[in-house]
Amino acid sequence: DDQIEAVKKNLSEGREARVGPPKKKGAITLFCGTLPFTYVDNDIIELFKPYGEIASISLVRAPDGRSRGFCFIDFVKKSDGEKAMEVMNGYELDGRSLNVALGGGGK
C-alpha cells in the first residue's frame, strides 16, 4: 500500500511512471554513464538489446524526475553483459562517449 501511495504521489507531482522490464538482478550489472539526458528506459533497452537479454534497467533520476545521465543495466547472461561493455564503452552517442563499466559492486 505504501508503494502504491508513493507512485500516486510521484505521478501527481508530474513524474513519469517507470517503464521497461521489471527490476530484477541479472548475472552481471553494468554502469552506463554519459547518457543523453533525454534518454528514457526504452531508449537504453533499444541501445543495449542487440547484445543479449536485459533483466532490468535502472535509470537514475533527480528528485524532479529528470535523468541524471547514467543508469545500471542487468543482463541475464554474464557473457552478454561483457560483450556489451566491450563494444559500448567509448561508443559515441549524440557527440558524447559512453562510459560503460562493471557496476553493482563488480558483479
Coordinates of N, CA and C in Angstrom, one line a residue:
D1 N 0.8 -1.2 0.0 CA 0.0 0.0 0.0 C 0.9 1.3 0.0
D2 N 2.0 1.2 0.7 CA 2.9 2.4 0.8 C 3.5 2.7 -0.6
Q3 N 3.8 1.6 -1.4 CA 4.3 1.7 -2.7 C 3.3 2.3 -3.6
I4 N 2.1 1.9 -3.5 CA 1.0 2.5 -4.4 C 0.9 4.0 -4.1
E5 N 0.9 4.3 -2.8 CA 0.8 5.8 -2.5 C 1.9 6.6 -3.0
A6 N 3.1 6.0 -2.9 CA 4.3 6.7 -3.4 C 4.2 6.9 -4.9
V7 N 3.7 5.9 -5.7 CA 3.6 6.0 -7.1 C 2.5 7.1 -7.4
K8 N 1.4 7.1 -6.7 CA 0.4 8.1 -6.9 C 0.9 9.5 -6.6
K9 N 1.7 9.7 -5.6 CA 2.3 10.9 -5.2 C 3.3 11.4 -6.4
N10 N 4.1 10.5 -6.8 CA 5.1 10.8 -7.9 C 4.3 11.3 -9.2
L11 N 3.3 10.5 -9.5 CA 2.5 10.9 -10.7 C 1.8 12.2 -10.6
S12 N 1.3 12.5 -9.4 CA 0.6 13.8 -9.1 C 1.6 15.0 -9.2
E13 N 2.9 14.7 -8.9 CA 3.9 15.7 -9.0 C 4.5 15.8 -10.4
G14 N 4.0 15.1 -11.3 CA 4.4 15.2 -12.7 C 5.5 14.3 -13.1
R15 N 5.9 13.4 -12.2 CA 7.0 12.4 -12.6 C 6.4 11.3 -13.4
E16 N 7.2 10.8 -14.3 CA 6.8 9.7 -15.2 C 6.8 8.4 -14.5
A17 N 5.9 7.6 -14.9 CA 5.8 6.2 -14.4 C 7.0 5.4 -15.0
R18 N 7.6 4.6 -14.2 CA 8.8 3.8 -14.7 C 8.2 2.8 -15.8
V19 N 9.0 2.7 -16.9 CA 8.6 1.7 -17.9 C 9.8 0.8 -18.1
G20 N 9.6 -0.2 -18.9 CA 10.6 -1.2 -19.1 C 10.4 -2.5 -18.3
P21 N 11.4 -3.4 -18.4 CA 11.2 -4.7 -17.7 C 11.2 -4.4 -16.2
P22 N 10.5 -5.3 -15.5 CA 10.6 -5.2 -14.0 C 12.0 -5.3 -13.5
K23 N 12.2 -4.6 -12.4 CA 13.6 -4.6 -11.8 C 13.9 -6.0 -11.2
K24 N 15.0 -6.6 -11.8 CA 15.4 -7.9 -11.2 C 16.9 -8.0 -11.5
K25 N 17.6 -8.7 -10.7 CA 19.0 -8.9 -10.8 C 19.3 -9.9 -11.9
G26 N 20.4 -9.6 -12.7 CA 20.8 -10.5 -13.7 C 22.1 -11.1 -13.3
A27 N 22.8 -11.7 -14.2 CA 24.1 -12.3 -14.0 C 25.2 -11.3 -13.9
I28 N 25.0 -10.1 -14.5 CA 26.0 -9.1 -14.5 C 25.3 -7.7 -14.5
T29 N 25.9 -6.8 -13.8 CA 25.3 -5.4 -13.8 C 26.4 -4.5 -14.4
L30 N 25.9 -3.7 -15.3 CA 26.8 -2.7 -15.9 C 26.4 -1.3 -15.5
F31 N 27.3 -0.4 -15.3 CA 27.1 1.0 -15.2 C 27.2 1.6 -16.5
C32 N 26.3 2.5 -16.9 CA 26.4 3.2 -18.2 C 26.3 4.7 -17.9
G33 N 27.4 5.5 -18.1 CA 27.4 6.9 -17.8 C 27.5 7.7 -19.1
T34 N 27.3 9.0 -19.0 CA 27.4 10.0 -20.1 C 26.3 9.7 -21.1
L35 N 25.1 9.3 -20.6 CA 23.9 9.1 -21.4 C 23.3 10.5 -21.7
P36 N 22.7 10.7 -22.9 CA 21.9 11.9 -23.2 C 20.9 12.0 -22.1
F37 N 20.7 13.2 -21.6 CA 19.7 13.5 -20.5 C 18.2 13.2 -21.0
T38 N 18.0 13.2 -22.3 CA 16.7 13.0 -22.9 C 16.4 11.5 -22.9
Y39 N 17.3 10.6 -22.7 CA 17.1 9.2 -22.8 C 16.2 8.7 -21.7
V40 N 15.3 7.7 -22.0 CA 14.4 7.0 -21.1 C 14.7 5.5 -21.1
D41 N 14.1 4.8 -20.3 CA 14.4 3.3 -20.2 C 14.4 2.7 -21.5
N42 N 13.3 2.9 -22.3 CA 13.2 2.2 -23.6 C 14.3 2.6 -24.6
D43 N 14.8 3.8 -24.5 CA 16.0 4.2 -25.4 C 17.2 3.3 -25.0
I44 N 17.4 3.1 -23.7 CA 18.5 2.3 -23.3 C 18.4 0.9 -23.7
I45 N 17.1 0.4 -23.5 CA 16.9 -1.0 -23.9 C 17.2 -1.2 -25.4
E46 N 16.7 -0.3 -26.2 CA 17.0 -0.4 -27.7 C 18.5 -0.3 -28.0
L47 N 19.2 0.5 -27.2 CA 20.7 0.6 -27.4 C 21.4 -0.7 -27.1
F48 N 21.0 -1.4 -26.0 CA 21.7 -2.5 -25.5 C 21.1 -3.9 -25.8
K49 N 19.9 -3.9 -26.3 CA 19.3 -5.3 -26.5 C 20.0 -6.1 -27.6
P50 N 20.7 -5.5 -28.6 CA 21.4 -6.3 -29.5 C 22.5 -7.3 -28.9
Y51 N 22.9 -7.0 -27.7 CA 23.9 -7.8 -27.0 C 23.4 -8.9 -26.1
G52 N 22.1 -8.9 -25.9 CA 21.5 -10.0 -25.2 C 20.3 -9.6 -24.4
E53 N 19.7 -10.6 -23.7 CA 18.5 -10.3 -22.9 C 18.8 -9.5 -21.7
I54 N 18.1 -8.4 -21.5 CA 18.2 -7.5 -20.4 C 17.2 -7.9 -19.3
A55 N 17.7 -8.0 -18.1 CA 16.9 -8.4 -16.9 C 16.2 -7.1 -16.4
S56 N 16.9 -6.0 -16.3 CA 16.3 -4.8 -15.9 C 17.2 -3.6 -16.2
I57 N 16.6 -2.4 -16.1 CA 17.3 -1.1 -16.3 C 16.9 -0.3 -15.1
S58 N 17.9 0.4 -14.6 CA 17.6 1.4 -13.5 C 18.2 2.7 -13.9
L59 N 17.4 3.6 -14.5 CA 17.9 4.9 -14.9 C 17.8 5.8 -13.7
V60 N 18.9 6.4 -13.4 CA 18.9 7.3 -12.2 C 18.4 8.6 -12.5
R61 N 17.5 9.1 -11.7 CA 16.8 10.3 -11.9 C 16.9 11.3 -10.7
A62 N 16.9 12.6 -11.0 CA 16.9 13.6 -10.0 C 15.5 13.6 -9.3
P63 N 15.4 14.3 -8.2 CA 14.1 14.4 -7.5 C 13.0 14.9 -8.4
D64 N 13.3 15.8 -9.3 CA 12.3 16.4 -10.2 C 11.9 15.4 -11.3
G65 N 12.5 14.2 -11.4 CA 12.2 13.3 -12.4 C 13.1 13.3 -13.6
R66 N 13.9 14.3 -13.8 CA 14.8 14.3 -14.9 C 16.0 13.3 -14.8
S67 N 16.4 12.8 -15.9 CA 17.5 11.8 -15.9 C 18.8 12.5 -15.5
R68 N 19.6 11.8 -14.7 CA 20.9 12.3 -14.3 C 22.0 11.9 -15.2
G69 N 21.6 11.2 -16.3 CA 22.6 10.8 -17.4 C 23.4 9.5 -17.1
F70 N 22.9 8.7 -16.2 CA 23.5 7.4 -16.0 C 22.5 6.4 -15.6
C71 N 22.9 5.1 -15.8 CA 22.0 4.0 -15.4 C 22.7 2.8 -15.1
F72 N 22.0 1.8 -14.6 CA 22.5 0.4 -14.3 C 21.7 -0.5 -15.2
I73 N 22.4 -1.4 -15.8 CA 21.8 -2.4 -16.7 C 22.1 -3.8 -16.3
D74 N 21.1 -4.6 -16.0 CA 21.4 -6.0 -15.6 C 21.1 -6.9 -16.8
F75 N 22.1 -7.7 -17.2 CA 21.9 -8.7 -18.3 C 21.7 -10.1 -17.7
V76 N 20.9 -10.8 -18.3 CA 20.6 -12.2 -17.9 C 21.8 -13.1 -17.9
K77 N 22.6 -13.0 -19.0 CA 23.8 -13.8 -19.1 C 25.0 -12.9 -19.0
K78 N 26.0 -13.4 -18.2 CA 27.2 -12.6 -17.9 C 28.0 -12.3 -19.2
S79 N 28.0 -13.3 -20.1 CA 28.8 -13.1 -21.4 C 28.2 -12.0 -22.2
D80 N 26.8 -11.9 -22.2 CA 26.2 -10.8 -23.0 C 26.5 -9.5 -22.4
G81 N 26.6 -9.3 -21.1 CA 26.9 -8.1 -20.5 C 28.4 -7.7 -20.8
E82 N 29.3 -8.7 -20.7 CA 30.7 -8.5 -21.0 C 30.9 -8.0 -22.4
K83 N 30.1 -8.6 -23.4 CA 30.2 -8.2 -24.8 C 29.7 -6.7 -24.9
A84 N 28.6 -6.4 -24.3 CA 28.0 -5.1 -24.3 C 29.0 -4.1 -23.8
M85 N 29.7 -4.4 -22.7 CA 30.6 -3.5 -22.1 C 31.8 -3.3 -23.1
E86 N 32.3 -4.4 -23.7 CA 33.4 -4.3 -24.6 C 33.1 -3.4 -25.8
V87 N 31.9 -3.5 -26.4 CA 31.6 -2.8 -27.6 C 31.1 -1.4 -27.3
M88 N 30.3 -1.2 -26.2 CA 29.7 0.1 -26.0 C 30.5 1.1 -25.2
N89 N 31.5 0.6 -24.5 CA 32.4 1.6 -23.7 C 33.1 2.4 -24.8
G90 N 32.9 3.7 -24.7 CA 33.6 4.6 -25.7 C 32.7 4.9 -26.9
Y91 N 31.6 4.2 -27.0 CA 30.7 4.4 -28.1 C 30.2 5.9 -28.1
E92 N 30.2 6.5 -29.3 CA 29.8 7.9 -29.4 C 28.3 8.0 -29.6
L93 N 27.6 8.7 -28.8 CA 26.2 8.9 -28.8 C 25.9 10.4 -28.6
D94 N 25.3 11.0 -29.6 CA 24.9 12.4 -29.5 C 26.2 13.3 -29.2
G95 N 27.3 12.9 -29.7 CA 28.5 13.7 -29.5 C 29.2 13.5 -28.2
R96 N 28.8 12.5 -27.5 CA 29.4 12.1 -26.2 C 29.8 10.7 -26.2
S97 N 30.9 10.3 -25.5 CA 31.4 8.9 -25.4 C 30.8 8.3 -24.2
L98 N 30.1 7.2 -24.4 CA 29.6 6.4 -23.3 C 30.7 5.8 -22.4
N99 N 30.4 5.8 -21.1 CA 31.3 5.2 -20.2 C 30.5 3.9 -19.7
V100 N 30.9 2.8 -20.1 CA 30.3 1.5 -19.7 C 31.3 0.6 -19.0
A101 N 31.0 0.3 -17.7 CA 31.9 -0.5 -16.9 C 31.0 -1.4 -16.0
L102 N 31.7 -2.3 -15.3 CA 31.1 -3.1 -14.3 C 30.4 -2.2 -13.2
G103 N 29.2 -2.5 -12.9 CA 28.5 -1.8 -11.8 C 27.9 -2.7 -10.8
G104 N 27.3 -2.2 -9.8 CA 26.6 -3.0 -8.9 C 27.5 -3.8 -8.0
G105 N 28.6 -3.2 -7.6 CA 29.6 -4.0 -6.7 C 30.5 -4.9 -7.5
G106 N 30.7 -4.7 -8.8 CA 31.6 -5.5 -9.5 C 31.0 -6.9 -9.9
K107 N 29.7 -7.0 -9.8 CA 29.0 -8.3 -10.1 C 29.1 -8.6 -11.6

